[in-house]
Short mmCIF file of C-alpha atoms and ligand atoms in Angstrom, two decimals:
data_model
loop_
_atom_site.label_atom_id
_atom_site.label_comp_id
_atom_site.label_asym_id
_atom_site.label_seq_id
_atom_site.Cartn_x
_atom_site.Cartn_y
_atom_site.Cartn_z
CA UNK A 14 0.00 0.00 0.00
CA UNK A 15 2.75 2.28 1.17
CA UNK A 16 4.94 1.47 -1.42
CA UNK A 17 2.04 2.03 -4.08
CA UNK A 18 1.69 5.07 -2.54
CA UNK A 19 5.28 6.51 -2.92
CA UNK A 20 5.45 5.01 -6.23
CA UNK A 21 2.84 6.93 -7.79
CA UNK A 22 4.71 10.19 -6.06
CA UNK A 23 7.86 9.35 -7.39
CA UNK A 24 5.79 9.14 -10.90
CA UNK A 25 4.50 12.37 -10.25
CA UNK A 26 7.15 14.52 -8.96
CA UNK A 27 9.61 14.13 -12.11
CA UNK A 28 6.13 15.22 -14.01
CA UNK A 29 5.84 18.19 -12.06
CA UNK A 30 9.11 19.67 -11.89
CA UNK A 31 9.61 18.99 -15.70
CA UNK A 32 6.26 21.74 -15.41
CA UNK A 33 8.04 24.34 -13.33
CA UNK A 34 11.31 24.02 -15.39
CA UNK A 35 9.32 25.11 -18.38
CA UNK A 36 7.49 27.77 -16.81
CA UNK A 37 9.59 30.84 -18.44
CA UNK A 38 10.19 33.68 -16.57
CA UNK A 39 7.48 36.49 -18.36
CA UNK A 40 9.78 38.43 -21.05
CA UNK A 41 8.22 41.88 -21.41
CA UNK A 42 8.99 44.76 -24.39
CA UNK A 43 7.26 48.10 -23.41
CA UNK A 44 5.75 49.43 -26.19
CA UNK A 45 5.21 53.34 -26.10
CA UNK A 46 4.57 56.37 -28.03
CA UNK A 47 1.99 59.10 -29.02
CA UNK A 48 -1.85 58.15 -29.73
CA UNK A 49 -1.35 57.05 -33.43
CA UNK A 50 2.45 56.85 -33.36
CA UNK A 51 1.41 52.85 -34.73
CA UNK A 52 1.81 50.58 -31.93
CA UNK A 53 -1.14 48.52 -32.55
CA UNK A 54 -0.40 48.09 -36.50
CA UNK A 55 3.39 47.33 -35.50
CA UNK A 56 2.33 45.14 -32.80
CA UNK A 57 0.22 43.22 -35.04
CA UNK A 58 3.12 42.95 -37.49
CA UNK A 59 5.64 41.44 -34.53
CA UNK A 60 2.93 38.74 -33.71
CA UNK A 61 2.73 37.31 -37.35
CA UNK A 62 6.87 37.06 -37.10
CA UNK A 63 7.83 36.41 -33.91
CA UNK A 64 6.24 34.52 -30.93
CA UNK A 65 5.09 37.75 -28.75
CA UNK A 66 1.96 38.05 -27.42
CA UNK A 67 0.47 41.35 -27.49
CA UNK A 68 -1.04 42.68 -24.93
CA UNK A 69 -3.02 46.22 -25.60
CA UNK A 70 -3.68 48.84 -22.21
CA UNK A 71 -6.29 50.57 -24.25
CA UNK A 72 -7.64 47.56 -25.45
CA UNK A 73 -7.62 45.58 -22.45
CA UNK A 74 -9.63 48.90 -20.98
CA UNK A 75 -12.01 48.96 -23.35
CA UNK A 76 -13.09 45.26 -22.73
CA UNK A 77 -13.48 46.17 -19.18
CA UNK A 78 -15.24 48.95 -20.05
CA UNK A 79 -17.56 46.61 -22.38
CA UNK A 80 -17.62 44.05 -19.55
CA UNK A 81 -21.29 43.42 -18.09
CA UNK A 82 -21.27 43.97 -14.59
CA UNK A 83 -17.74 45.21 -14.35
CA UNK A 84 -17.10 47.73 -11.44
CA UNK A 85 -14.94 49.90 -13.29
CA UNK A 86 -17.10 50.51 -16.58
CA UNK A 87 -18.18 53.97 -16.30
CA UNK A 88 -14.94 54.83 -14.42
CA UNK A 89 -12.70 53.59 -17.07
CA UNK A 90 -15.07 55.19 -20.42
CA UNK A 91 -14.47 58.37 -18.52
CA UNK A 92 -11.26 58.67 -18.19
CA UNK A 93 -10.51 57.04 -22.03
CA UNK A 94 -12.85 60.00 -23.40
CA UNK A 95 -11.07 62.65 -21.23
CA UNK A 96 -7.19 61.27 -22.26
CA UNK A 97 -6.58 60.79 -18.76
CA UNK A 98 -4.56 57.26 -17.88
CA UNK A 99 -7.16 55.40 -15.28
CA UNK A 100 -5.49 54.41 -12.16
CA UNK A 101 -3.26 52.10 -12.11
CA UNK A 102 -4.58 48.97 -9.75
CA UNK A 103 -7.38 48.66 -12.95
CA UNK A 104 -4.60 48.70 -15.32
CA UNK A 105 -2.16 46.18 -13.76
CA UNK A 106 -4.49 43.50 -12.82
CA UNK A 107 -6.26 43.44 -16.41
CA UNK A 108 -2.40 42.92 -17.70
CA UNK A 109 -1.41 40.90 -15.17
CA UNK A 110 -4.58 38.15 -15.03
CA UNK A 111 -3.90 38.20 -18.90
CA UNK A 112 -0.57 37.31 -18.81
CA UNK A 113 -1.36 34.92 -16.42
CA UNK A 114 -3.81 33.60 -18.98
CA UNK A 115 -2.01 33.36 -21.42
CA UNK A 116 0.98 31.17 -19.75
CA UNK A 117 -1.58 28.79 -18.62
CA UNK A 118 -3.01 28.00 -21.75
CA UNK A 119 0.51 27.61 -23.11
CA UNK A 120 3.47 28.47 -21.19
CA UNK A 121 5.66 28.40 -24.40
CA UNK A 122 3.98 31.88 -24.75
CA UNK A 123 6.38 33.95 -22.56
CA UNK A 124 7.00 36.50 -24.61
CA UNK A 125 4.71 39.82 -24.11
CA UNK A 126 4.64 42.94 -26.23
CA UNK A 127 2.63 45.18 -23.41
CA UNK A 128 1.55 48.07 -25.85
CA UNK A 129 0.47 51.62 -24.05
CA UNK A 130 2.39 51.33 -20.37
CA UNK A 131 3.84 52.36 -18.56
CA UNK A 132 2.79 55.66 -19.50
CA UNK A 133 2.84 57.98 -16.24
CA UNK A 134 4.90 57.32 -13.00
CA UNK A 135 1.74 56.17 -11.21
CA UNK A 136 2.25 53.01 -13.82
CA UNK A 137 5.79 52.53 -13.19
CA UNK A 138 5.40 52.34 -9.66
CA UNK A 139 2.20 49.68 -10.14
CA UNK A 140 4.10 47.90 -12.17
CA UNK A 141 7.41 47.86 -9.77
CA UNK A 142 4.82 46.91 -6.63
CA UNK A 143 3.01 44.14 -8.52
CA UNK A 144 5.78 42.52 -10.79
CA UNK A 145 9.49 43.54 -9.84
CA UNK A 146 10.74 40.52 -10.13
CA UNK A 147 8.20 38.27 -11.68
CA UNK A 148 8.90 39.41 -15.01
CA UNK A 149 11.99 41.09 -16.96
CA UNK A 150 11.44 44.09 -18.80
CA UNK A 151 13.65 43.48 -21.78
CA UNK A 152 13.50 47.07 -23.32
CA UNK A 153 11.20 49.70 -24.18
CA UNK A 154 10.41 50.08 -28.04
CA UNK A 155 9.59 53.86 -28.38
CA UNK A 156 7.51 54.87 -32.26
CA UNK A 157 8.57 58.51 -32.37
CA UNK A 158 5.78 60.46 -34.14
CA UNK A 159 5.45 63.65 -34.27
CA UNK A 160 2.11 65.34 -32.60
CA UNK A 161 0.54 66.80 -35.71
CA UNK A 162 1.11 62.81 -37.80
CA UNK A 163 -0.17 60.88 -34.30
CA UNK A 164 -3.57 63.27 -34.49
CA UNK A 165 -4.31 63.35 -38.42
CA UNK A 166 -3.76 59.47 -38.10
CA UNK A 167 -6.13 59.22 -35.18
CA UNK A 168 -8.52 61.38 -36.73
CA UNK A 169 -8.50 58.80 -40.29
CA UNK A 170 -8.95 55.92 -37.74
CA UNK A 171 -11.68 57.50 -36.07
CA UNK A 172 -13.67 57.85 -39.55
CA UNK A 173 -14.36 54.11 -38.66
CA UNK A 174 -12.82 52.72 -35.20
CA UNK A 175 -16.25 53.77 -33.24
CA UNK A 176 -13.76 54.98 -30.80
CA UNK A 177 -14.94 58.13 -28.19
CA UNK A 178 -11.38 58.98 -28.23
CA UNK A 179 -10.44 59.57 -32.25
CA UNK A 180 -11.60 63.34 -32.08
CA UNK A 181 -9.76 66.77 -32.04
CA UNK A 182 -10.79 67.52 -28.96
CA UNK A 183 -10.15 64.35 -26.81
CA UNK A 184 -6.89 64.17 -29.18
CA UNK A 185 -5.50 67.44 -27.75
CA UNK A 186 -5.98 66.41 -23.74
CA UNK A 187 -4.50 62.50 -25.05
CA UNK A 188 -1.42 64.37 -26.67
CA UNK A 189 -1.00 66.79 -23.33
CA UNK A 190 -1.23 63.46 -21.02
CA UNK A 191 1.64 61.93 -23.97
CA UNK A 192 3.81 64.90 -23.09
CA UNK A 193 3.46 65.63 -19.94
CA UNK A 194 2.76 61.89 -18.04
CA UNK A 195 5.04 59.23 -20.97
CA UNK A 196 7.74 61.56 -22.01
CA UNK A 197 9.23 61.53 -18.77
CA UNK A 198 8.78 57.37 -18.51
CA UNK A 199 10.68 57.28 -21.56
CA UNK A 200 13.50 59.69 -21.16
CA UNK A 201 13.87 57.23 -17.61
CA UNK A 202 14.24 53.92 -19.45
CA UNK A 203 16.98 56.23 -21.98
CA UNK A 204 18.37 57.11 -19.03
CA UNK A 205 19.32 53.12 -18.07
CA UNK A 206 20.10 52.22 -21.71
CA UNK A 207 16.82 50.54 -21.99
CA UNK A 208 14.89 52.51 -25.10
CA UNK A 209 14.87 51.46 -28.67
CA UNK A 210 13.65 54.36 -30.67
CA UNK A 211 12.24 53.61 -34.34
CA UNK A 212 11.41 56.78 -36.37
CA UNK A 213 7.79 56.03 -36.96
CA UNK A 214 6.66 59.12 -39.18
CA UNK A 215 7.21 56.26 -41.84
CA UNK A 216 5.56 54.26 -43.98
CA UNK A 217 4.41 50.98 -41.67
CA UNK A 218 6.31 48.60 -43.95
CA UNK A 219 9.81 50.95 -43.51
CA UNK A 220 8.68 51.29 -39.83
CA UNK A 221 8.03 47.61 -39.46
CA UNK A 222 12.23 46.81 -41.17
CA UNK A 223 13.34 49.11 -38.24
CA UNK A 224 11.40 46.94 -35.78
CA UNK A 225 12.45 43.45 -37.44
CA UNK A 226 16.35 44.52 -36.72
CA UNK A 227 15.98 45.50 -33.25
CA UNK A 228 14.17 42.27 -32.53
CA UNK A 229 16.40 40.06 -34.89
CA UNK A 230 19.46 41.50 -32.95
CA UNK A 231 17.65 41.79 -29.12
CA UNK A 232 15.00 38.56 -29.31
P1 LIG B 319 -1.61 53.45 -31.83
O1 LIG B 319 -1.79 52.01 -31.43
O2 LIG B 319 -0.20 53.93 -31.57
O3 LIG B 319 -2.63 54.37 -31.25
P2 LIG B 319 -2.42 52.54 -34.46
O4 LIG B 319 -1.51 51.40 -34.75
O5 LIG B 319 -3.83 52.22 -34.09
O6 LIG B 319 -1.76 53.53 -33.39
O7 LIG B 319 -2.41 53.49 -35.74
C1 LIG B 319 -3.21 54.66 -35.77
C2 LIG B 319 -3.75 54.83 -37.19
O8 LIG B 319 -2.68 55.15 -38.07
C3 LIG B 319 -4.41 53.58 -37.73
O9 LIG B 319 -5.53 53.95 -38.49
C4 LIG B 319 -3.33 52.94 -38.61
O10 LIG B 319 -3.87 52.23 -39.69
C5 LIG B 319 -2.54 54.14 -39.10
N1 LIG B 319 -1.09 53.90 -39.20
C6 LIG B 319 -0.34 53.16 -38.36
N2 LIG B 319 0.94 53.18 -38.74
C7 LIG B 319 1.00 53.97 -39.84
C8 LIG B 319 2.07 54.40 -40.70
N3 LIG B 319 3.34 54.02 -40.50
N4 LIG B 319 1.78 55.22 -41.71
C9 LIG B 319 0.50 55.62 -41.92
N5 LIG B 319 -0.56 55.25 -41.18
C10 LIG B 319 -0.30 54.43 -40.12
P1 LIG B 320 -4.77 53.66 -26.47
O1 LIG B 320 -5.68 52.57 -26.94
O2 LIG B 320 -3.38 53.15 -26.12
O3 LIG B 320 -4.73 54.85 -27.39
O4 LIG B 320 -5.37 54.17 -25.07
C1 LIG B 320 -6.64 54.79 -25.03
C2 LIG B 320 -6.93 55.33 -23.64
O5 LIG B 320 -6.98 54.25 -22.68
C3 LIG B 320 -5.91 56.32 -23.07
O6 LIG B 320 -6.10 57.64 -23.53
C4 LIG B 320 -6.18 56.18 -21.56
O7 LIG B 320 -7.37 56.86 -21.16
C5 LIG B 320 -6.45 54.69 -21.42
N1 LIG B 320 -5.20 53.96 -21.19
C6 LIG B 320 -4.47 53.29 -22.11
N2 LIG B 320 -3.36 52.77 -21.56
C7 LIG B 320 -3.39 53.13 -20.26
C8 LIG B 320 -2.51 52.93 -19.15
N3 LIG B 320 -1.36 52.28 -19.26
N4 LIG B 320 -2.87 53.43 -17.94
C9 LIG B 320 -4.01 54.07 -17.83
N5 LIG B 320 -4.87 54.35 -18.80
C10 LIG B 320 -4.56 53.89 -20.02
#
């Protein structure tokens, strides 16, 4: 009985560390840069070429926002349509349980592209309390727009996205909150090295050659 008993143990515990060994450490690329600068096209790009996972603040917002019975709905569409960054315990949790998602369902999928944060101090410091050390933060990739390309871009995406945000006026307070809240995260991470800077005034295909070298050369 006893001996059946540490038998099928001994089966099992080979099993189960064989499932820790493979559980990767989360990778993570920051992705940042004006409203419209492209993250979401490039993003989209990365994922058909490389095994990242990309993980969208705004969009992950905007489900919660959609969400029936969520907590934070009105909260959240509020602060989206007045280009103000919603505080940050939302934020990290919706990234967080989906990473966490993710991994589960295959934990081969590692790699994260986390598109739109951190974009204001309050961020960085959510994201320091919640996952220093549980994940690496490989770099930051940084589209540089200008202001004037990032709002006629949002403005031809809001001719169909359905978004509350794609108008001049929300446009102007998003830019302000780009300047004056995600400059300063940026210029921190170029401060440590960490920033890879694409010039993304660009067509998306010469944007998207940029992006294929810094990953080729970073993984
Ligand atoms: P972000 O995620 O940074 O807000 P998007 O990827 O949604 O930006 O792009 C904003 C709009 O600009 C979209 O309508 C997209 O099709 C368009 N766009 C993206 N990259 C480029 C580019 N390099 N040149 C021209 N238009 C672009
Ligand atoms: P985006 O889809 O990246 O253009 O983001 C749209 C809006 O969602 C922003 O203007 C903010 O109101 C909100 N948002 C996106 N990312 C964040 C974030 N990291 N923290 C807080 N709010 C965010």
């Amino acid at each position: 009985m006893i001996g059946r008993l540490f038998g099928n143990v001994s089966q099992r515990v080979p099993s189960l560390l064989y499932r820790v060994s493979l559980m990767m450490k989360p990778q993570v690329v920051f992705v940042l840069g004006g409203p419209g600068a492209g993250k979401g096209t490039q993003c989209s790009k990365i994922v058909e070429s490389y095994n990242y996972t990309h993980l969208s603040a705004g969009d992950l917002l905007r489900a919660e926002r959609a969400r029936e019975g969520s907590e934070f709905g009105q909260l959240i569409g509020n602060y989206i349509k007045e280009g103000k960054i919603v505080p940050v315990e939302i934020t990290i949790n919706l990234l967080k349980k989906a990473m966490e998602e993710t991994m589960q369902k295959d934990e081969k999928k590692f790699r994260f592209l986390i598109d739109g944060f951190p974009r204001n101090e309050d961020n960085l410091q959510g994201w320091n309390n919640v996952m220093d050390g549980k994940a690496d933060v490989k770099f930051v990739l940084f589209f540089d727009c200008g202001n004037e390309v990032c709002i006629d871009r949002c403005l031809e995406r809001g001719k169909n996205s359905g978004r509350t945000d794609d108008n001049r006026e929300s446009l102007e307070k998003r830019i302000q909150t780009y300047l004056q809240s995600t400059q300063p995260i940026i210029k921190l991470y170029e401060k440590h090295g960490k920033v890879r800077t694409v010039d993304a005034s660009r067509s998306v295909d010469k944007v998207f050659a940029d992006v294929k070298a810094i990953l080729d050369k970073e993984g």
